Coordinates of C-alpha atoms in Angstrom, one line a residue:
X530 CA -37.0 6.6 15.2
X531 CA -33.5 6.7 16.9
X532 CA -32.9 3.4 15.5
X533 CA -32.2 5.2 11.6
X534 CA -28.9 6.5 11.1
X535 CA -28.8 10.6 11.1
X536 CA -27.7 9.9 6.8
X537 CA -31.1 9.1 6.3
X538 CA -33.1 10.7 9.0
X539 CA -34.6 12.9 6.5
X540 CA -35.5 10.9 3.8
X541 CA -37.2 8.1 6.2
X542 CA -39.5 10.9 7.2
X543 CA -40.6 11.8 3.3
X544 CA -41.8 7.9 3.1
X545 CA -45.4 8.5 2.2
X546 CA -46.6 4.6 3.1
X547 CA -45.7 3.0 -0.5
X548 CA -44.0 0.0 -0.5
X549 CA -41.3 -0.7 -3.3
X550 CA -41.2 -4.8 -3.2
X551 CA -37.5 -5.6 -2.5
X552 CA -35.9 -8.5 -0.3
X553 CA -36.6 -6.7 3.4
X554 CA -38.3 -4.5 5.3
X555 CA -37.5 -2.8 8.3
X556 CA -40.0 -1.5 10.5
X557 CA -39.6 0.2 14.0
X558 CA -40.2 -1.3 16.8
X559 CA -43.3 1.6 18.1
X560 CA -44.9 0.9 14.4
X561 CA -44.6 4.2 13.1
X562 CA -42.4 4.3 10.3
X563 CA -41.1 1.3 8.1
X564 CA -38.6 1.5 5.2
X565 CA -38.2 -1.7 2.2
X566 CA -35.3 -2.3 -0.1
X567 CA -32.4 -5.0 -1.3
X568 CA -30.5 -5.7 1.7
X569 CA -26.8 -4.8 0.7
X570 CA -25.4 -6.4 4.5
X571 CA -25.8 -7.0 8.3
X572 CA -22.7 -7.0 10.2
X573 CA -24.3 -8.3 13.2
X574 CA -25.7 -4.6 14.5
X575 CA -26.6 -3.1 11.4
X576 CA -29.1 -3.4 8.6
X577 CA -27.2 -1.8 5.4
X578 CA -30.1 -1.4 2.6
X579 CA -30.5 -0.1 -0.8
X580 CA -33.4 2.5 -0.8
X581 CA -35.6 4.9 -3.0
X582 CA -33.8 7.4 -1.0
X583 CA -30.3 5.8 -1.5
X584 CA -28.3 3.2 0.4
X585 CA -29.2 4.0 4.5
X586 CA -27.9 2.1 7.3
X587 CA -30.1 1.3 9.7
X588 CA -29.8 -0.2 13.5
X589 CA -30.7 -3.8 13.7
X590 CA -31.6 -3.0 17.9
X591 CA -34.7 -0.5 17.2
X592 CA -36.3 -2.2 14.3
X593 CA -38.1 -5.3 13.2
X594 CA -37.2 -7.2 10.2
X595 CA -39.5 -9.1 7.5
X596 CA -38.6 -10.5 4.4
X597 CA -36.8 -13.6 2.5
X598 CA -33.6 -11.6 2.8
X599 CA -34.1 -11.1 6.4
X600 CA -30.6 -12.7 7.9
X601 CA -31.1 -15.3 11.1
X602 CA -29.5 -13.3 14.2
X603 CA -28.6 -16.4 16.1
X604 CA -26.4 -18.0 13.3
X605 CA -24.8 -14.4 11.8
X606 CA -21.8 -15.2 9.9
X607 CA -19.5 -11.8 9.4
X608 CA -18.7 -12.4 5.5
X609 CA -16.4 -10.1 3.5
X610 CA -15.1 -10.5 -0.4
X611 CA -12.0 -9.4 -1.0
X612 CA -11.4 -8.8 -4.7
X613 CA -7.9 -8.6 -6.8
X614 CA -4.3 -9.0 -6.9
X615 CA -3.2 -12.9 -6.9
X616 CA 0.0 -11.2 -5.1
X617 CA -1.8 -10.2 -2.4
X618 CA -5.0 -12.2 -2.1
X619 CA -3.2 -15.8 -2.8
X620 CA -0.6 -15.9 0.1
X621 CA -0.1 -12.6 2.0
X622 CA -3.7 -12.0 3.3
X623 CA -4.2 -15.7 4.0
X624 CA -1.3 -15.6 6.0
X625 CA -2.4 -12.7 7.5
X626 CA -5.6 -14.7 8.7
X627 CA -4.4 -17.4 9.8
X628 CA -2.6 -15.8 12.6
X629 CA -5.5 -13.7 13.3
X630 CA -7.7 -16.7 13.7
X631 CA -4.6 -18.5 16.2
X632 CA -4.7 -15.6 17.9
X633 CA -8.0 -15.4 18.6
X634 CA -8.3 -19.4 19.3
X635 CA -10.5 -19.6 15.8
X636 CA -10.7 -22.9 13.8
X637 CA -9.4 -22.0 10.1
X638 CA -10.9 -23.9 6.9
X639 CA -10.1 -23.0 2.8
X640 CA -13.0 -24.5 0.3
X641 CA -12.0 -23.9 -2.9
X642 CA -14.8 -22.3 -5.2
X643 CA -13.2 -21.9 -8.8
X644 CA -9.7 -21.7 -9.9
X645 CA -9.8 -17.9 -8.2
X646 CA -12.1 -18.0 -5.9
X647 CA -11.5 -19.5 -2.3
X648 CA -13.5 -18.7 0.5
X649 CA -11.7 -19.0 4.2
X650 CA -14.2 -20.0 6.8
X651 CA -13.7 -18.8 10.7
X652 CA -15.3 -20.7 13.8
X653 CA -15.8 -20.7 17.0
X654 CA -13.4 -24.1 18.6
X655 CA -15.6 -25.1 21.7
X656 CA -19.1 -24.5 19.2
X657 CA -17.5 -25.5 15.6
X658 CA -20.1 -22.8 14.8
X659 CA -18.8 -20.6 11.9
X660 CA -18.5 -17.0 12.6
X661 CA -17.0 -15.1 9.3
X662 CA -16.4 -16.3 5.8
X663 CA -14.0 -14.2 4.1
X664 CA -13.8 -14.9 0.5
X665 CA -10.7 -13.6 -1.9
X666 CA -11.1 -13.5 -5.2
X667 CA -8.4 -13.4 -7.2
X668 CA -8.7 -11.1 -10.5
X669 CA -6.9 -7.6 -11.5
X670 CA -6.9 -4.2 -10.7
X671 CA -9.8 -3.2 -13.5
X672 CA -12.1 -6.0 -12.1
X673 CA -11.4 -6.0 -8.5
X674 CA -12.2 -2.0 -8.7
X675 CA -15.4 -2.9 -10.8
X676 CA -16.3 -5.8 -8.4
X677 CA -16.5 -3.0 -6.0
X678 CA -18.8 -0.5 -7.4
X679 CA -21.1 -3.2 -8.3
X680 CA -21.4 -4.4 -5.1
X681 CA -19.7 -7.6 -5.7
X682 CA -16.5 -7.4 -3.0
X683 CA -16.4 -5.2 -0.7
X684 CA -12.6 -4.3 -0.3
X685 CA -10.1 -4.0 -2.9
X686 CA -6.6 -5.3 -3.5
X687 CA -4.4 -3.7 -5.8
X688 CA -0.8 -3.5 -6.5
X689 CA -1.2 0.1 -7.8
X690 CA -3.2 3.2 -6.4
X691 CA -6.6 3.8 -7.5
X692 CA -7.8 5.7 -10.5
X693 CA -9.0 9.1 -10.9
X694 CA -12.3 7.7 -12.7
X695 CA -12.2 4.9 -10.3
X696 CA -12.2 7.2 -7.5
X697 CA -15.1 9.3 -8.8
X698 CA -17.1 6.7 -9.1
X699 CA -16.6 5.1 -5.9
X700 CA -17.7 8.8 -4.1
X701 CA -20.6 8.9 -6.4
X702 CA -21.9 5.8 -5.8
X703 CA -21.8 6.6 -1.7
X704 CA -18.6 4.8 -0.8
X705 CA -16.6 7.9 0.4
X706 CA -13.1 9.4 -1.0
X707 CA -10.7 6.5 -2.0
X708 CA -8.1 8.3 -1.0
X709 CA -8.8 10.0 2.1
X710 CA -7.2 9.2 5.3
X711 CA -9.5 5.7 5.9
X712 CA -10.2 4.7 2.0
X713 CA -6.7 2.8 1.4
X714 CA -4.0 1.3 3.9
X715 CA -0.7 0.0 2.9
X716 CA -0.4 -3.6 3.8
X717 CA 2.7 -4.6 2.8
X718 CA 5.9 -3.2 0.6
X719 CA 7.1 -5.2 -2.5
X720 CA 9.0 -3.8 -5.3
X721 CA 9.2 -3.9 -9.7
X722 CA 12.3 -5.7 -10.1
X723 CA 14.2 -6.6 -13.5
X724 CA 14.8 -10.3 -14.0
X725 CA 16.8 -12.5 -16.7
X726 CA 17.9 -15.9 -17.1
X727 CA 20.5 -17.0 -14.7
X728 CA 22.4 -17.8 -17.4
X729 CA 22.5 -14.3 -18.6
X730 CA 25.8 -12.5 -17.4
X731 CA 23.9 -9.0 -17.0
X732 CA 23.7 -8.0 -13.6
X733 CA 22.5 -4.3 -13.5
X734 CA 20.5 -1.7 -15.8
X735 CA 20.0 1.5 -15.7
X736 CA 16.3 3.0 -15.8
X737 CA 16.5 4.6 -19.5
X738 CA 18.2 1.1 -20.5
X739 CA 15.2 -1.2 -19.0
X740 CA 12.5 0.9 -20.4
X741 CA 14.1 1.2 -24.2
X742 CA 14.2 -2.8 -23.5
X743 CA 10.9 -2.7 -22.8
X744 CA 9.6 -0.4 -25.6
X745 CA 11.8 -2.2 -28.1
X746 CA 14.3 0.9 -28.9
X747 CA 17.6 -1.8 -27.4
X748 CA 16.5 -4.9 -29.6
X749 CA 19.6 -6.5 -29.3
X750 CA 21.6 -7.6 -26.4
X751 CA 25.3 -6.9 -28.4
X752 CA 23.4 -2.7 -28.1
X753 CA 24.4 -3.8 -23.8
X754 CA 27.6 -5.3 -24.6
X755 CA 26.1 -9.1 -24.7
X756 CA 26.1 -11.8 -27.4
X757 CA 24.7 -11.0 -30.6
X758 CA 21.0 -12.1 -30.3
X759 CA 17.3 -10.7 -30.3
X760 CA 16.1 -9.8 -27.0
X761 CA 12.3 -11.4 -25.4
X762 CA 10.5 -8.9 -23.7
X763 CA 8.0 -10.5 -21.3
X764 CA 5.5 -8.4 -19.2
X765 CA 2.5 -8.8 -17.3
X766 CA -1.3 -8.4 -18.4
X767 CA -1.5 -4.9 -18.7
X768 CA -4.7 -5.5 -16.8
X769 CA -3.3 -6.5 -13.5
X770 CA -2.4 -3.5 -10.9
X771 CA 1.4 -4.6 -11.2
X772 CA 1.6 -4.8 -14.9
X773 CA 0.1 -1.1 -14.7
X774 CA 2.1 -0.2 -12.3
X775 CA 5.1 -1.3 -14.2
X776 CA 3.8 1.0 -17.1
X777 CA 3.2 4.5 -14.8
X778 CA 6.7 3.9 -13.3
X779 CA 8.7 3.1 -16.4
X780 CA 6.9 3.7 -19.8
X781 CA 4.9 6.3 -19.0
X782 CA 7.2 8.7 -17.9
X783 CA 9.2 8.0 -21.3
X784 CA 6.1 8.3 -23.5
X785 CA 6.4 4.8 -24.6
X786 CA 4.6 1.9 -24.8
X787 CA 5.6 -2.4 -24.9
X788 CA 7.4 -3.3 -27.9
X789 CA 5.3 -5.3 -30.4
X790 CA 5.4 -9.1 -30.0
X791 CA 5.3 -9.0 -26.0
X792 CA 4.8 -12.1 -24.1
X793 CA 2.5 -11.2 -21.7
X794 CA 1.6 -13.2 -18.5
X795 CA -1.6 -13.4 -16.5
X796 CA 0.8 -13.5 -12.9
X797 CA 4.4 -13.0 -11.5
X798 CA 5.4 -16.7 -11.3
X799 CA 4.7 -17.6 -14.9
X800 CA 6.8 -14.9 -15.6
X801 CA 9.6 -15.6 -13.6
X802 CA 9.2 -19.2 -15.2
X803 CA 9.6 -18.5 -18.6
X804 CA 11.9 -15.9 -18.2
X805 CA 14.5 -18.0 -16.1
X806 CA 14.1 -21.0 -19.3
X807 CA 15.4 -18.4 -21.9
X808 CA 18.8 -16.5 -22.0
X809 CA 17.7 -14.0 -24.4
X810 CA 14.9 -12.7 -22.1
X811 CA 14.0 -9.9 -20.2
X812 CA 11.0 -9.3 -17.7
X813 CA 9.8 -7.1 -15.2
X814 CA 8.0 -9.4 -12.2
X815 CA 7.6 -8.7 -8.4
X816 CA 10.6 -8.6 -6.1
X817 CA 8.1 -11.7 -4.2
X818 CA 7.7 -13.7 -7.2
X819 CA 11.2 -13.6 -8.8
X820 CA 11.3 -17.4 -8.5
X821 CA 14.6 -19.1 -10.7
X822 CA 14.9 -15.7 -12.5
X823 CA 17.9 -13.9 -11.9
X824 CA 17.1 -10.2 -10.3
X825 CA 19.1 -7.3 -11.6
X826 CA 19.9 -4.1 -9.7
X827 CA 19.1 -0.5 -10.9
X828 CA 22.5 1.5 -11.9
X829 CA 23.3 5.1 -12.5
X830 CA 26.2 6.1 -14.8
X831 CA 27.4 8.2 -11.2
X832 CA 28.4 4.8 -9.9
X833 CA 25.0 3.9 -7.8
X834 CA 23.5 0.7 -7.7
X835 CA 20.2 0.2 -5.5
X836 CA 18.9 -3.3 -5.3
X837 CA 16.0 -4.2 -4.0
X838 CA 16.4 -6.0 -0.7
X839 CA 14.4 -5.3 2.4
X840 CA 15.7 -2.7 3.8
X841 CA 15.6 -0.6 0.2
X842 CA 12.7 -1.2 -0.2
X843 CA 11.3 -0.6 3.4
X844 CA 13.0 2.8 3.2
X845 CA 12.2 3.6 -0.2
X846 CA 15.8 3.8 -1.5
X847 CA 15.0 1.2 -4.0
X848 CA 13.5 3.6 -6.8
X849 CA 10.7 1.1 -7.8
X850 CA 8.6 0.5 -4.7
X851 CA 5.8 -1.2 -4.7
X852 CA 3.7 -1.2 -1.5
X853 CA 0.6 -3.5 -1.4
X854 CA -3.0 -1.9 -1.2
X855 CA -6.2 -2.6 0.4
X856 CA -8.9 0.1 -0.6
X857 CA -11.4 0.3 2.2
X858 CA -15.1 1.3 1.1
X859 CA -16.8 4.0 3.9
X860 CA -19.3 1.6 5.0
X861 CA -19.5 -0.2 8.1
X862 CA -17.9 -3.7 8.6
X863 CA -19.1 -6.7 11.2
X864 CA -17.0 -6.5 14.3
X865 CA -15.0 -9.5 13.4
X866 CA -13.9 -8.4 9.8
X867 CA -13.1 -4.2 11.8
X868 CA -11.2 -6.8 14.4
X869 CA -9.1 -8.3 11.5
X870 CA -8.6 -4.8 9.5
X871 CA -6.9 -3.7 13.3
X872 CA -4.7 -6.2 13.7
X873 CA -2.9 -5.9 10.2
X874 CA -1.2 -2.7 12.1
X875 CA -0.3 -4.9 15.4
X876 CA 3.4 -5.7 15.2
X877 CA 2.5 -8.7 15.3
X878 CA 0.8 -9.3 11.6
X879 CA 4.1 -7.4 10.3
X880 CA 6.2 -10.6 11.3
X881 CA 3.7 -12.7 9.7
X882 CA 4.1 -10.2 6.4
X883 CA 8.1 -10.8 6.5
X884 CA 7.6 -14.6 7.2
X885 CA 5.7 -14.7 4.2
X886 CA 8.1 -13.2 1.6
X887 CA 6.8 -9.9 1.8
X888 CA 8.3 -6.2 3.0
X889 CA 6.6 -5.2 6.4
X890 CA 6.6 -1.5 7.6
X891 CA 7.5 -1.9 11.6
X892 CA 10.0 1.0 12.2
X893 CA 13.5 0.0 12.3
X894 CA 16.6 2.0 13.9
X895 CA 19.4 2.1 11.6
X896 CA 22.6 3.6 13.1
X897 CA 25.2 5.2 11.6
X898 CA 27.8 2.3 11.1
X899 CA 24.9 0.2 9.1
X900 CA 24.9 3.0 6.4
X901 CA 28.8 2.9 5.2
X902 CA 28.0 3.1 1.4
X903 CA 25.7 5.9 2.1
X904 CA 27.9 7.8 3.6
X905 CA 30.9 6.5 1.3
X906 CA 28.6 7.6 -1.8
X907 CA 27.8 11.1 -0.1
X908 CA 31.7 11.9 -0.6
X909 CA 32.3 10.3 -3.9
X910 CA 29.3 11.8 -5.1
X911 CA 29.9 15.2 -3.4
X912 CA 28.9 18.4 -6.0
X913 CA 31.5 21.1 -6.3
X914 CA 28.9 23.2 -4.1
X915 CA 29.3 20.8 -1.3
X916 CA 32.3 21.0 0.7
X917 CA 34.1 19.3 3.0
X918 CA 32.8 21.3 5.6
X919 CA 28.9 20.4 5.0
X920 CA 29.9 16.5 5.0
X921 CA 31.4 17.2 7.9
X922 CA 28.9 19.2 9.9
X923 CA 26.4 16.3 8.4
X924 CA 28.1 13.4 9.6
X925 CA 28.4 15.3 13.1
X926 CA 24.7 16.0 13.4
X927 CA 23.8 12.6 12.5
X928 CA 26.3 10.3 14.3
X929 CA 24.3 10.2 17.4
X930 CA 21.6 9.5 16.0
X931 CA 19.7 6.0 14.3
X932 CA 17.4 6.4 11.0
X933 CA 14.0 5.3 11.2
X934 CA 13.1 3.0 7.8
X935 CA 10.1 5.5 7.9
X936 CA 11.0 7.5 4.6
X937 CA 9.1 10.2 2.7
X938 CA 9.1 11.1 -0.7
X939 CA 7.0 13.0 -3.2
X940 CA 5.2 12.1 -6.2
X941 CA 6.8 13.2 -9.5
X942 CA 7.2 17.0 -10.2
X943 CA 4.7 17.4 -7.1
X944 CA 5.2 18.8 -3.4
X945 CA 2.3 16.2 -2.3
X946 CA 3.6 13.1 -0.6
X947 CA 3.6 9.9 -2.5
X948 CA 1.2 6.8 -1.6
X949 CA 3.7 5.1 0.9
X950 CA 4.9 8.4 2.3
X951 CA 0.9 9.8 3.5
X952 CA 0.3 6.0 5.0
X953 CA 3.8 6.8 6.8
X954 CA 2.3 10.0 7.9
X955 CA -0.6 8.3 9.7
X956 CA 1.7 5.4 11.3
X957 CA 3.9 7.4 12.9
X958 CA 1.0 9.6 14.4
X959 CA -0.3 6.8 15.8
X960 CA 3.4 5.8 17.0
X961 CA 4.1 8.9 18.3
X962 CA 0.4 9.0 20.2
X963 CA 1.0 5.4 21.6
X964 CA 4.0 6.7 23.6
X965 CA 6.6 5.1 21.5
X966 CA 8.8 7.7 21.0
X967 CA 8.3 9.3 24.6
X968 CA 11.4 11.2 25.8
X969 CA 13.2 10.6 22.6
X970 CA 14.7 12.8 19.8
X971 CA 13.3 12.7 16.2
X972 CA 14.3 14.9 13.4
X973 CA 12.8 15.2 10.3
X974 CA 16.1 15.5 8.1
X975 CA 15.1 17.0 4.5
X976 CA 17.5 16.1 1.2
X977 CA 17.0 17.4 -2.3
X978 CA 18.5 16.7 -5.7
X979 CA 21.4 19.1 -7.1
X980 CA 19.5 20.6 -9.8
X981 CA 19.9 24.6 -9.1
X982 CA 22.3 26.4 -6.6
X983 CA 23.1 24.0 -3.6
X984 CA 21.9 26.9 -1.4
X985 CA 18.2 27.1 -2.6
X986 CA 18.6 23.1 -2.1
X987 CA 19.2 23.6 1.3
X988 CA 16.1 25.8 1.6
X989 CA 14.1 23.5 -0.1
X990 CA 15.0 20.5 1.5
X991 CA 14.2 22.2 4.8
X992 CA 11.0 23.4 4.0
X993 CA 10.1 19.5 3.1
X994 CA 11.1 18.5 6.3
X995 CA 9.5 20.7 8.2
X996 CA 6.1 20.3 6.4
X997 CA 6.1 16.5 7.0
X998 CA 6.8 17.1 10.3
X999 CA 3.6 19.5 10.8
X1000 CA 1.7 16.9 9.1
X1001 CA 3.0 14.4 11.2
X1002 CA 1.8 16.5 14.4
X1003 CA -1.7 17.2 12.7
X1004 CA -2.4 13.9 12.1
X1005 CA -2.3 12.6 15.5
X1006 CA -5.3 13.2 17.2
X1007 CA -3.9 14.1 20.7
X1008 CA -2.9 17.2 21.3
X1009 CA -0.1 16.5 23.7
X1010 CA 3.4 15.7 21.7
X1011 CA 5.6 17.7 24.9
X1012 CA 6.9 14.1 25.8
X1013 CA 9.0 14.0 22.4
X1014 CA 11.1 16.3 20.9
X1015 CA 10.3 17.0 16.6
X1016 CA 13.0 19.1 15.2
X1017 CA 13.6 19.7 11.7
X1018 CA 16.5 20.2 10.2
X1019 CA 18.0 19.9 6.4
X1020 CA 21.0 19.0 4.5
X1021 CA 20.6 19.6 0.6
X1022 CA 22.0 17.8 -1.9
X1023 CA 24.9 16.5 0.3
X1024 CA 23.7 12.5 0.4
X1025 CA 22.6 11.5 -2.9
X1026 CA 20.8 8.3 -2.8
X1027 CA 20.9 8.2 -7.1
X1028 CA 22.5 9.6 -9.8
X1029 CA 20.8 13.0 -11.0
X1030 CA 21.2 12.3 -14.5
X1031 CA 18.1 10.5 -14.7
X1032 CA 14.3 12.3 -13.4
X1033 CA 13.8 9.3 -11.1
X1034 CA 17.1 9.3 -9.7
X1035 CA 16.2 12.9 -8.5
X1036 CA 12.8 11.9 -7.6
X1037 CA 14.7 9.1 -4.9
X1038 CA 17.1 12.3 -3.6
X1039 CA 13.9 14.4 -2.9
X1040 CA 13.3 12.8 0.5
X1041 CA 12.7 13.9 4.3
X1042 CA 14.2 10.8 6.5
X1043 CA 14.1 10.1 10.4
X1044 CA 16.2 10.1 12.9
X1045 CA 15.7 9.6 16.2
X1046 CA 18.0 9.4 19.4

């Protein structure tokens, strides 16, 4: 009886001797109680079956198995589907396997399936006996989220976070809360950038311009100051998690939609593509797929321009981050597949991310002489509530110290952190409980916008940073932090990161950085 998981201890009891004629049945090893169904998965310890009473998971080591669906325990083969984002699943996770398999002295082989399906096989080197297929399939948000709930992958990629309905779903059909501390992980950062024709002499837009490009309201390039010709809007498949993504970040927030007569493109490359062939175009790709295209930085009519290069986008500055998802089902995974979901945190798998064209998340220390236009811009940019004496006792508090790239910031007209900002949370926990930071100094420094009195700012700012900091502590699991010192401290609207003007310029401002001496 002990070999039946306490989820469906109960319901194992209340079988009454029927037999419901599926693919296995599982029977304990003393006889007394057996259980049938469609076996969902094995990972090489447990049985995971679909029930009358619901999907149970059962240990493989206290019961007997008969059936056709009955897997062969001497030749188990860990197999995962990955379903989802070309961006992700094409390059960056193969990548990411590939140095997994080196490091554990695997053999590595692709076998193409379809045009976007690929299956990566893992063996053993002395054996040449395979020991995990991981298959990627290569579709959109919509479908990779679908493919989940119908059992058809088992992990999601996604260039955007999940829906609301998607998430209901997903908990209702027993594979636990989405977005709860082990439903997603962050894999890697990219970012929504612009992108013209190299032979188009723009080099920067602001946010209000792009999106009215975009939407079609600036039809004409003479409306920027360019030669007198219609402009091409191209855009991604509003199906795929970066197309939608684009659309939450820039046309959403204006209540607008794609102008009539878009070009859309199934992927980032054939964007780039046919964008970089036409001078009169415009396109909104991924900051890793930009190919020939020309990228354009983000402006502010205060005199800001944030590109999007790795260290904006690692910290967030960037205003149109775009960090890579992989949403993890609550079920259990064979050991070799829970091996290669632990090593995309080692330090390790974050060179591989930045080898392969992508952003990766190990913490950088960023003194203060690296950050000249920040500060520059904190002076120009100064409010007439600011005065010479807060830039001053700023600069002072800071100058001994090094940022950490680790940034957080707030979804839109909300206190709660954004996607980026609650993985952040958890990393540094884990940072902080691995001894990292032992004997150090980190400060949680809180900024704001300058919408109100600069004073209530201040307040404001330091109330941020001192939340993120108490969610920091609560979310690592030791209880003993007395070998580093967390302070927090706050200093308003004195270093702007974007104009205010604009609702997402004052979204970037709203921030709590860290320092750490």
């Amino acid at each position: 009886m002990t070999a039946f998981r306490a989820a469906g201890f109960a319901a194992l009891f209340l079988w009454a001797g029927c037999v419901w004629a599926q693919d296995v049945t599982l029977t304990s090893r003393d006889g007394n109680v057996e259980i049938s169904g469609d076996l969902l998965g094995f990972d090489g310890e447990f049985y995971r079956v679909d029930t009358i009473y619901g999907e149970l998971t059962v240990d493989g080591s206290g019961v007997l198995c008969e059936g056709p669906g009955c897997p062969d325990l001497e030749a188990f083969v860990a197999k995962v589907t990955f379903s989802g984002a070309p961006t992700v699943g094409r390059v960056l996770m193969p990548a990411l396997l590939e140095a997994f398999a080196i490091r554990n002295d695997y053999a590595l082989r692709r076998e193409s399936i379809s045009e976007n399906t690929s299956v990566y096989r893992m063996s053993d080197r002395e054996t040449e006996r395979d020991v995990g297929a991981f298959t990627f399939r290569l579709t959109n948000a919509d479908e990779a989220f679908a493919d989940l709930l119908s059992d058809q992958a088992d992990m999601v990629m996604t260039l955007r976070e999940v829906r609301e309905e998607e998430r209901v779903r997903a908990e209702e059909a027993g594979l636990g809360d989405l977005t709860g501390r082990n439903g997603s992980r962050v894999v890697a950062l990219d970012a929504l950038v612009p992108v013209v024709a190299p032979s188009n002499p723009l080099t920067e837009l602001t946010v209000p311009q792009l999106t009215q490009l975009l939407s079609g309201e600036i039809d004409n390039w003479a409306l920027l100051g360019g030669v007198d010709a219609p402009v091409a809007v191209h855009a991604l498949a509003p199906s795929s998690g970066l197309g939608q993504a684009m659309h939450d970040v820039l046309l959403e927030p204006a209540d607008a939609d794609l102008v009539e007569g878009v070009v859309l493109h199934p992927g980032g490359p054939d964007l780039a593509r046919a964008v970089a062939l036409d001078p009169f175009a415009i396109g909104v790709t991924s900051r890793s797929e930009t190919g020939n295209a020309w990228e354009l930085g983000i402006a502010g009519e205060c005199g800001f321009t944030l590109r999007a290069n790795r260290r904006g986008v690692k910290t967030e500055d960037y205003p149109m981050t775009s960090p890579m998802f992989l949403y993890i089902p609550a079920r259990r995974f064979p050991k070799l597949v829970r091996e290669f979901l632990s090593y995309l945190r080692d330090p390790s798998a974050q060179l591989v991310i930045r080898r392969a064209g992508y952003v990766d998340q190990a913490p950088e220390e960023i003194a203060v002489h690296q950050q000249g236009d920040r500060f520059a811009n904190a002076i120009a940019q100064a409010g007439a509530e600011t005065s010479l004496e807060d830039l001053q006792k700023m600069v002072s508090f800071l100058t001994p110290l090094k940022r950490l790239s680790t940034t957080f910031r707030f979804e839109a007209g909300s206190v709660r952190l954004d996607a980026q900002s609650r993985f952040n949370v958890q990393q540094l926990a884990g940072a902080l409980e691995s001894g990292l930071y032992d004997e150090r100094r980190l400060v949680f420094v809180g900024f704001s916008d300058s919408e109100g009195s600069a004073e209530v700012n201040a307040r404001i700012s330091k109330r941020r940073a001192e939340a993120v900091r108490q969610a920091v502590v609560d979310a690592a699991e030791t209880d003993d932090l007395s070998r580093v010192s967390l302070e927090a401290e706050a200093f308003g609207e004195a270093m702007p990161m974007a104009c205010d003007e604009t609702s997402w310029g004052r979204q970037v401002n709203r921030r709590v950085e860290v320092w750490v001496r």
